[in-house]
């Protein structure tokens, strides 16, 4: 895929997808002039097959399948270095968020998108407990991702130092928190939120 | 008129980590502020701000969780003091976006079933110490100067970013951590990785990423001659302290680099009892270094 020739035509350019990315991220991809500054500073560059500047270029050319294929978007650390340094105010970190959302909605979870699984469990914790419950987060992630107990080896050491809590923190306003989640789902159902 | 006991008073958002794996950050913050006569009152029933995972998955949810926290904080007197760099960044970003976009504000107001408030200044502890309390006053309060301690101040990603949101210092060349710990007498080193990412969001899902990025940070601090690192983020701390042994095994480097929360070092300097600063819950034992520098 990486080295195949790219033919640009109205059939191969999906600009509708690009518009969606721009709407979700609130950032234009057309501003980019390929200086490469974003990629130069990206700490995750070596883990990606498409460095950040190439992601923007592919978006400009409507090549969404190439953008979503592979691991690049799942290896972005959300560190905002690219956004900070772009001379043209391309908010690449927000574009990465938008790409992750669109990819997950379209293709669901994959082996590359482990990080999103962890992210989703993190959000489940907020919905259930109001706050993070680190023990449970690690345990559930390990089970769901098949990495049984791998990271939990750190657990006993942390528990004896009182760092990992065995019991979760309790919020008294759990009903209000649940309502936030419900209302956002409702807005989306009505088409009133992206 | 009797003068108020605490001249400065803040509402306080600790964030989830400070009630769990980063409890020494919370303890040392409370100890430091008490010693300085700054009042802190925890926002009741605050909820998780969503950190990086929330906006990775769902931006509207991220904004709504933070907006709910801001409205809870409105009920408590004083500007909002935040310790965790990630919480700080998210709360500031939310204020910025909600002030900026009517459409987003309407969605969020519906989600949290109330008016959103974005007027209360959200301040990182560093800002409170450097600007509100003041570096001169801080230096005058020091009882045990951190002299001879070579500290690498590590900002990580979120203390100063993103750039469109005015945060606590220059985006690309901040000095606030150096100035604050410098006021307590420490020597700060010049080093390359002050703002590089530690890989925090991959802690669970891709430990290999963390080992590489955090390994480079530790190596850079070591090469600059630092005795220790100072951080203001529980996630950075987790990667640099808790995983340091693992990083040493993976990279073959030996660091032995204690990783302090900024408030631990400052509290020590202003005379808070070391037993109250959670040094025993750090994985890389800092006591030999502190003894060597006559700080215990
Ligand atoms: S820094 Fe900005 S202008 Fe330069 S390549 Fe990256 S996105 Fe394009
Ligand atoms: S936000 Fe993502 S793409 Fe941008 S510099 Fe950081 S890791 Fe790279």
Coordinates of C-alpha atoms and ligand atoms in Angstrom, one line a residue:
Chain A
X1 CA 0.0 0.0 0.0
X2 CA 2.7 2.4 1.1
X3 CA 4.6 2.3 -2.2
X4 CA 1.8 1.8 -4.6
X5 CA 1.2 4.6 -7.1
X6 CA -1.4 7.1 -6.3
X7 CA -3.9 8.0 -9.0
X8 CA -5.7 11.2 -8.3
X9 CA -9.2 11.5 -9.8
X10 CA -12.6 12.3 -8.6
X11 CA -13.1 8.6 -7.9
X12 CA -10.1 8.1 -5.7
X13 CA -10.3 11.4 -3.8
X14 CA -12.8 11.3 -1.0
X15 CA -13.2 14.9 -0.1
X16 CA -16.4 14.3 1.9
X17 CA -14.3 12.5 4.4
X18 CA -11.8 15.3 4.6
X19 CA -14.7 17.8 5.3
X20 CA -15.8 15.6 8.1
X21 CA -12.3 15.6 9.6
X22 CA -12.2 19.4 9.3
X23 CA -15.6 19.8 10.9
X24 CA -14.8 17.5 13.8
X25 CA -11.3 19.0 14.5
X26 CA -12.2 22.6 13.8
X27 CA -9.0 22.7 11.8
X28 CA -8.4 23.2 8.1
X29 CA -6.0 20.9 6.3
X30 CA -5.7 23.2 3.3
X31 CA -3.4 25.6 5.2
X32 CA -0.5 23.1 5.3
X33 CA 2.4 23.8 3.0
X34 CA 4.4 20.7 4.0
X35 CA 7.2 22.2 5.9
X36 CA 7.5 19.1 8.0
X37 CA 7.9 20.9 11.3
X38 CA 5.2 18.8 12.9
X39 CA 6.9 15.5 12.0
X40 CA 10.3 16.8 13.0
X41 CA 9.1 17.4 16.6
X42 CA 6.8 14.4 16.9
X43 CA 8.1 12.0 19.6
X44 CA 6.1 9.2 18.1
X45 CA 7.4 9.6 14.6
X46 CA 9.4 6.4 14.6
X47 CA 6.3 4.3 15.5
X48 CA 4.3 5.7 12.6
X49 CA 4.4 4.6 8.9
X50 CA 2.9 8.0 7.9
X51 CA 4.5 10.9 9.8
X52 CA 2.1 13.7 10.7
X53 CA 2.9 15.9 7.7
X54 CA 2.2 13.1 5.4
X55 CA -1.2 12.5 7.1
X56 CA -2.1 16.1 6.3
X57 CA -0.9 15.7 2.7
X58 CA -2.9 12.6 2.2
X59 CA -6.0 14.3 3.6
X60 CA -5.4 17.2 1.2
X61 CA -5.5 14.7 -1.6
X62 CA -8.6 12.9 -0.2
X63 CA -6.7 9.7 0.4
X64 CA -8.6 8.6 3.5
X65 CA -8.1 4.9 3.1
X66 CA -4.3 5.4 3.3
X67 CA -4.7 7.6 6.3
X68 CA -6.8 5.1 8.2
X69 CA -4.8 2.1 7.1
X70 CA -2.0 1.2 9.5
X71 CA -1.1 2.4 12.9
X72 CA -0.1 6.1 12.7
X73 CA -3.2 7.6 14.2
X74 CA -3.2 5.0 17.1
X75 CA 0.4 5.9 17.9
X76 CA -0.2 9.6 18.3
X77 CA 0.4 10.5 22.0
X78 CA -1.7 13.7 22.0
X79 CA 1.3 15.6 23.1
X80 CA 0.4 18.7 21.0
X81 CA 3.9 19.3 19.8
X82 CA 2.8 19.4 16.2
X83 CA 0.0 21.8 16.9
X84 CA 2.3 24.0 19.0
X85 CA 4.9 24.3 16.2
X86 CA 2.9 24.5 13.0
X87 CA 3.5 27.8 11.4
X88 CA 0.1 27.7 9.7
X89 CA -2.0 26.9 12.7
X90 CA -3.0 23.4 11.5
X91 CA -4.3 21.7 14.7
X92 CA -2.8 18.3 14.0
X93 CA -3.5 17.0 17.4
X94 CA -7.2 17.8 17.0
X95 CA -7.1 16.2 13.5
X96 CA -5.6 13.0 15.0
X97 CA -8.5 13.0 17.5
X98 CA -11.0 13.3 14.7
X99 CA -9.3 10.6 12.7
X100 CA -9.4 8.2 15.6
X101 CA -13.1 8.8 16.2
X102 CA -14.0 8.4 12.5
X103 CA -11.9 5.3 12.2
X104 CA -13.3 3.7 15.4
X105 CA -16.9 4.5 14.3
X106 CA -16.3 3.0 10.8
X107 CA -14.1 0.0 11.5
X108 CA -14.5 -0.7 15.2
X109 CA -11.6 -1.9 17.4
X110 CA -8.4 -3.4 15.9
X111 CA -5.1 -4.7 17.1
X112 CA -3.6 -1.3 16.4
X113 CA -6.2 0.6 18.4
X114 CA -5.5 -0.9 21.8
X115 CA -5.0 2.6 23.1
X116 CA -8.6 3.4 22.3
X117 CA -9.7 0.4 24.2
X118 CA -7.8 1.7 27.3
X119 CA -9.3 5.1 26.7
X120 CA -12.8 3.7 26.5
X121 CA -12.4 1.7 29.8
X122 CA -11.2 5.0 31.3
X123 CA -14.4 6.6 30.3
X124 CA -16.5 3.6 31.6
X125 CA -14.8 4.2 34.9
X126 CA -16.0 7.8 35.0
X127 CA -19.5 6.8 34.2
X128 CA -19.6 4.1 36.9
X129 CA -17.6 5.7 39.6
X130 CA -17.2 9.3 38.8
X131 CA -13.5 9.0 39.2
X132 CA -10.7 6.8 38.1
X133 CA -10.2 3.5 39.9
X134 CA -6.7 2.6 38.8
X135 CA -6.8 -1.0 39.9
X136 CA -9.9 -1.8 38.0
X137 CA -8.7 0.1 34.9
X138 CA -5.5 -2.0 34.7
X139 CA -7.3 -5.3 35.5
X140 CA -10.1 -4.9 33.0
X141 CA -7.7 -3.7 30.3
X142 CA -5.5 -6.7 30.7
X143 CA -8.4 -9.0 30.5
X144 CA -10.0 -7.3 27.5
X145 CA -6.9 -6.9 25.5
X146 CA -5.6 -10.4 26.3
X147 CA -2.5 -9.1 28.0
X148 CA -3.5 -11.1 31.1
X149 CA -1.7 -9.9 34.2
X150 CA 1.2 -8.5 32.2
X151 CA 1.1 -5.1 33.7
X152 CA -0.4 -6.2 36.9
X153 CA 3.0 -7.4 37.9
X154 CA 3.5 -3.8 38.9
X155 CA 0.4 -4.1 41.1
X156 CA 1.6 -5.8 44.3
X157 CA 4.5 -3.4 44.5
X158 CA 2.3 -0.4 44.2
X159 CA -0.4 -1.8 46.6
X160 CA 2.2 -2.2 49.4
X161 CA 3.2 1.4 48.9
X162 CA -0.4 2.4 49.1
X163 CA -0.2 3.7 45.6
X164 CA -3.0 1.7 44.0
X165 CA -6.3 1.7 45.8
X166 CA -8.1 -1.5 46.3
X167 CA -11.4 0.3 46.7
X168 CA -12.8 3.0 44.5
X169 CA -13.4 6.6 45.4
X170 CA -17.1 7.4 45.6
X171 CA -18.9 10.4 44.2
X172 CA -22.2 11.4 45.6
X173 CA -23.3 12.9 42.3
X174 CA -23.3 9.7 40.2
X175 CA -26.8 10.2 38.9
X176 CA -25.7 13.6 37.5
X177 CA -22.7 12.1 35.9
X178 CA -24.8 9.4 34.2
X179 CA -27.1 12.1 33.0
X180 CA -24.2 13.8 31.2
X181 CA -23.4 10.7 29.3
X182 CA -27.0 10.1 28.5
X183 CA -27.7 13.6 27.3
X184 CA -24.7 13.5 25.0
X185 CA -26.0 10.3 23.4
X186 CA -29.3 12.0 23.1
X187 CA -27.9 15.0 21.3
X188 CA -26.1 12.8 18.9
X189 CA -29.2 10.8 18.2
X190 CA -31.1 14.0 17.4
X191 CA -28.2 15.0 15.1
X192 CA -27.5 18.1 17.3
X193 CA -23.9 17.3 18.2
X194 CA -21.0 15.9 16.1
Chain B
X1 CA -9.8 44.6 62.1
X2 CA -8.1 41.2 62.6
X3 CA -6.2 40.2 59.5
X4 CA -7.4 37.1 57.7
X5 CA -5.4 34.0 58.7
X6 CA -4.8 33.0 55.1
X7 CA -4.2 35.9 52.8
X8 CA -4.6 33.7 49.8
X9 CA -7.4 31.2 49.5
X10 CA -8.1 28.8 46.7
X11 CA -10.6 26.2 45.7
X12 CA -8.7 23.0 44.9
X13 CA -9.2 20.4 42.3
X14 CA -6.8 17.5 43.1
X15 CA -7.9 15.1 40.3
X16 CA -8.1 11.3 40.5
X17 CA -4.4 10.5 40.6
X18 CA -3.8 12.7 43.7
X19 CA -6.3 10.5 45.6
X20 CA -4.6 7.3 44.4
X21 CA -1.2 6.6 42.9
X22 CA 0.0 10.2 43.3
X23 CA -1.1 10.7 46.9
X24 CA 2.3 12.1 47.8
X25 CA 1.6 14.9 45.4
X26 CA -1.6 15.7 47.3
X27 CA 0.0 15.4 50.7
X28 CA 3.0 17.5 49.9
X29 CA 0.8 20.1 48.2
X30 CA -1.4 20.4 51.3
X31 CA 1.8 20.5 53.5
X32 CA 3.4 23.2 51.4
X33 CA 0.4 25.4 51.2
X34 CA -0.3 25.1 54.9
X35 CA 3.3 26.1 55.7
X36 CA 3.0 29.1 53.4
X37 CA -0.3 30.1 54.9
X38 CA -2.3 29.6 51.7
X39 CA -5.8 28.2 52.1
X40 CA -7.0 25.3 50.0
X41 CA -10.5 24.0 50.0
X42 CA -11.3 20.9 48.0
X43 CA -14.2 21.2 45.5
X44 CA -16.9 18.8 46.8
X45 CA -17.8 15.9 44.6
X46 CA -15.5 16.9 41.8
X47 CA -15.4 14.2 39.0
X48 CA -12.7 12.9 36.7
X49 CA -11.8 15.5 34.1
X50 CA -11.4 12.8 31.4
X51 CA -7.7 13.7 30.8
X52 CA -6.4 12.6 27.4
X53 CA -8.7 9.6 27.0
X54 CA -11.9 11.7 26.9
X55 CA -10.9 13.9 24.0
X56 CA -9.3 11.0 22.2
X57 CA -12.7 9.3 22.2
X58 CA -15.2 12.1 22.4
X59 CA -14.5 15.8 22.5
X60 CA -18.0 16.8 23.6
X61 CA -17.7 14.5 26.6
X62 CA -14.4 15.9 27.5
X63 CA -15.7 19.4 27.5
X64 CA -18.8 18.4 29.5
X65 CA -16.9 16.7 32.2
X66 CA -14.6 19.7 32.7
X67 CA -17.6 22.1 32.5
X68 CA -19.3 20.2 35.3
X69 CA -16.2 20.5 37.4
X70 CA -15.9 24.2 36.7
X71 CA -19.5 24.7 37.8
X72 CA -18.9 22.6 41.0
X73 CA -15.8 24.8 41.6
X74 CA -17.9 27.9 41.3
X75 CA -19.5 27.0 44.6
X76 CA -16.2 27.3 46.4
X77 CA -14.4 30.5 47.2
X78 CA -11.2 31.5 45.5
X79 CA -9.5 30.9 42.1
X80 CA -9.2 27.2 41.2
X81 CA -5.9 25.6 42.1
X82 CA -4.9 22.6 40.1
X83 CA -1.9 20.3 40.7
X84 CA -2.0 17.8 37.8
X85 CA -0.7 19.1 34.5
X86 CA -3.3 17.0 32.5
X87 CA -6.3 18.2 34.6
X88 CA -4.9 21.8 34.3
X89 CA -4.6 21.6 30.6
X90 CA -8.1 20.1 30.1
X91 CA -9.8 22.6 32.3
X92 CA -8.1 25.5 30.6
X93 CA -8.9 24.2 27.1
X94 CA -12.5 23.8 28.1
X95 CA -12.8 27.4 29.3
X96 CA -11.2 28.5 26.1
X97 CA -13.5 26.5 23.8
X98 CA -16.7 27.3 25.6
X99 CA -15.9 31.0 25.6
X100 CA -15.1 30.7 21.9
X101 CA -18.0 28.8 20.5
X102 CA -21.7 29.3 21.1
X103 CA -22.6 26.0 19.5
X104 CA -20.3 24.0 21.8
X105 CA -21.5 26.0 24.8
X106 CA -25.1 25.2 24.0
X107 CA -24.3 21.5 23.6
X108 CA -22.4 21.4 26.9
X109 CA -25.1 23.3 28.7
X110 CA -27.6 20.7 27.7
X111 CA -25.3 17.9 28.7
X112 CA -24.6 19.2 32.2
X113 CA -28.1 20.6 32.5
X114 CA -27.0 24.0 33.7
X115 CA -25.2 27.2 32.8
X116 CA -21.6 26.8 32.0
X117 CA -19.2 29.1 33.9
X118 CA -15.8 29.9 32.6
X119 CA -14.8 33.0 34.5
X120 CA -13.1 31.5 37.5
X121 CA -9.3 31.7 36.9
X122 CA -7.9 28.2 36.7
X123 CA -4.3 28.2 38.1
X124 CA -1.6 25.7 38.3
X125 CA 0.2 25.4 41.6
X126 CA 3.3 26.7 39.9
X127 CA 1.5 29.9 38.9
X128 CA 0.2 30.4 42.4
X129 CA 3.6 30.1 43.9
X130 CA 5.4 32.2 41.3
X131 CA 2.9 34.9 40.7
X132 CA 0.3 35.1 43.5
X133 CA 2.5 34.2 46.4
X134 CA 5.7 35.5 44.8
X135 CA 9.2 34.2 44.3
X136 CA 10.8 36.6 46.8
X137 CA 8.4 35.7 49.5
X138 CA 8.9 32.0 48.7
X139 CA 12.7 32.5 48.9
X140 CA 12.3 34.3 52.3
X141 CA 10.2 31.4 53.7
X142 CA 12.9 28.8 52.9
X143 CA 14.4 27.2 56.0
X144 CA 16.4 24.4 54.4
X145 CA 17.8 25.7 51.0
X146 CA 18.0 22.9 48.4
X147 CA 21.6 24.1 47.7
X148 CA 23.7 21.6 45.9
X149 CA 20.8 19.7 44.6
X150 CA 20.9 19.5 40.8
X151 CA 17.4 19.3 39.5
X152 CA 16.2 18.6 36.0
X153 CA 12.8 20.4 35.7
X154 CA 10.5 18.3 33.5
X155 CA 7.4 20.0 32.0
X156 CA 6.2 17.2 29.8
X157 CA 3.5 18.0 27.2
X158 CA 0.6 19.5 28.9
X159 CA 1.8 22.2 31.4
X160 CA 2.2 24.8 28.7
X161 CA 0.2 23.4 25.8
X162 CA -1.8 23.7 23.7
X163 CA -0.6 27.1 22.4
X164 CA -3.9 28.7 21.6
X165 CA -4.9 28.6 25.3
X166 CA -2.9 31.1 27.4
X167 CA -1.3 28.9 30.0
X168 CA 1.2 29.5 32.7
X169 CA 4.4 30.3 30.8
X170 CA 6.0 30.5 27.3
X171 CA 4.9 27.5 25.2
X172 CA 8.3 26.6 23.8
X173 CA 10.8 27.9 26.4
X174 CA 9.1 28.0 29.8
X175 CA 11.2 28.7 32.9
X176 CA 8.6 28.8 35.7
X177 CA 9.6 25.4 37.2
X178 CA 13.3 26.5 37.3
X179 CA 12.4 29.8 38.8
X180 CA 10.2 28.3 41.5
X181 CA 12.6 25.6 42.6
X182 CA 15.5 28.0 42.1
X183 CA 13.9 30.3 44.7
X184 CA 14.1 27.4 47.1
X185 CA 17.9 27.3 46.5
X186 CA 18.2 24.4 44.0
X187 CA 20.6 24.3 41.1
X188 CA 18.7 23.6 37.9
X189 CA 20.4 21.9 34.9
X190 CA 19.9 22.9 31.3
X191 CA 18.8 19.8 29.4
X192 CA 17.2 18.9 26.1
X193 CA 14.1 16.9 27.0
X194 CA 12.2 19.3 29.3
X195 CA 9.1 19.3 27.1
X196 CA 9.3 15.9 25.4
X197 CA 6.4 13.5 25.8
X198 CA 6.8 10.6 28.3
X199 CA 4.2 8.5 26.4
X200 CA 1.7 8.8 29.3
X201 CA -1.4 7.8 27.3
X202 CA 0.2 4.5 26.4
X203 CA 0.9 3.4 30.0
X204 CA -1.6 0.6 29.8
X205 CA -1.8 -0.2 26.1
X206 CA 1.7 0.1 24.8
X207 CA 4.3 -0.1 27.6
X208 CA 7.0 -0.4 24.9
X209 CA 6.3 3.2 23.8
X210 CA 6.7 4.4 27.4
X211 CA 10.0 2.6 27.9
X212 CA 11.4 4.3 24.8
X213 CA 10.2 7.8 25.4
X214 CA 10.7 7.9 29.1
X215 CA 14.1 6.2 28.7
X216 CA 15.2 9.0 26.5
X217 CA 14.1 11.6 29.0
X218 CA 15.9 9.9 31.9
X219 CA 19.1 9.6 29.7
X220 CA 18.9 13.2 28.8
X221 CA 18.6 14.4 32.4
X222 CA 21.4 12.1 33.4
X223 CA 23.7 13.4 30.7
X224 CA 23.0 16.9 31.8
X225 CA 24.3 16.0 35.3
X226 CA 21.0 16.1 37.2
X227 CA 20.7 14.4 40.5
X228 CA 17.0 14.1 40.2
X229 CA 13.9 15.0 38.2
X230 CA 11.1 17.3 39.3
X231 CA 7.7 16.9 37.8
X232 CA 4.2 18.4 38.1
X233 CA 2.2 15.6 36.5
X234 CA 1.2 12.3 38.1
X235 CA 1.3 10.5 34.7
X236 CA 4.9 11.6 34.0
X237 CA 5.8 10.6 37.5
X238 CA 4.3 7.1 37.0
X239 CA 6.3 6.6 33.9
X240 CA 9.6 8.0 35.1
X241 CA 9.6 6.7 38.7
X242 CA 7.4 3.6 38.8
X243 CA 8.8 2.3 35.5
X244 CA 12.3 3.4 35.9
X245 CA 13.6 -0.1 36.9
X246 CA 11.9 -1.6 33.9
X247 CA 13.4 1.1 31.6
X248 CA 16.8 0.4 33.0
X249 CA 16.4 -3.3 32.3
X250 CA 15.1 -2.6 28.8
X251 CA 17.8 -0.1 27.8
X252 CA 20.7 -1.3 29.8
X253 CA 21.3 2.1 31.3
X254 CA 21.5 2.7 35.0
X255 CA 19.8 5.9 36.1
X256 CA 18.9 5.7 39.8
X257 CA 17.2 9.0 39.4
X258 CA 14.7 10.0 42.1
X259 CA 11.6 11.7 40.6
X260 CA 10.1 14.3 42.9
X261 CA 6.8 16.1 42.7
X262 CA 7.6 19.8 42.8
X263 CA 5.7 20.2 46.0
X264 CA 7.8 17.6 47.8
X265 CA 11.0 19.5 47.1
X266 CA 9.4 22.9 48.0
X267 CA 7.7 21.6 51.1
X268 CA 11.0 20.1 52.3
X269 CA 12.7 23.5 51.7
X270 CA 10.2 25.5 53.7
X271 CA 10.5 23.1 56.6
X272 CA 7.6 20.6 56.4
X273 CA 8.6 17.4 58.2
X274 CA 10.1 14.9 55.6
X275 CA 7.9 12.2 57.1
X276 CA 4.9 14.0 55.8
X277 CA 6.0 14.2 52.2
X278 CA 5.5 10.6 51.0
X279 CA 9.2 9.9 50.2
X280 CA 8.6 6.3 51.3
X281 CA 6.1 5.7 48.5
X282 CA 8.5 6.7 45.8
X283 CA 9.8 3.7 43.9
X284 CA 13.3 5.1 43.3
X285 CA 14.4 5.8 46.9
X286 CA 15.3 9.4 47.3
X287 CA 16.6 9.2 50.8
X288 CA 20.3 8.5 50.0
X289 CA 20.4 11.6 47.7
X290 CA 18.6 13.8 50.3
X291 CA 21.0 12.7 53.0
X292 CA 24.0 13.2 50.8
X293 CA 22.9 16.8 50.2
X294 CA 22.2 17.3 54.0
X295 CA 18.5 17.9 53.3
X296 CA 17.2 15.3 55.9
Ligands
LIG1 S1 3.9 22.0 10.6 FE1 1.9 22.6 9.8 S2 2.4 23.5 7.7 FE2 4.2 22.3 8.4 S3 3.9 20.2 7.5 FE3 3.0 20.2 9.6 S4 0.9 20.7 9.3 FE4 1.9 21.3 7.4
LIG2 S1 0.2 15.2 19.1 FE1 0.5 13.2 18.0 S2 1.1 13.7 16.0 FE2 1.3 15.6 17.2 S3 3.5 15.6 17.8 FE3 2.3 14.6 19.4 S4 2.4 12.4 19.0 FE4 3.0 13.5 17.1

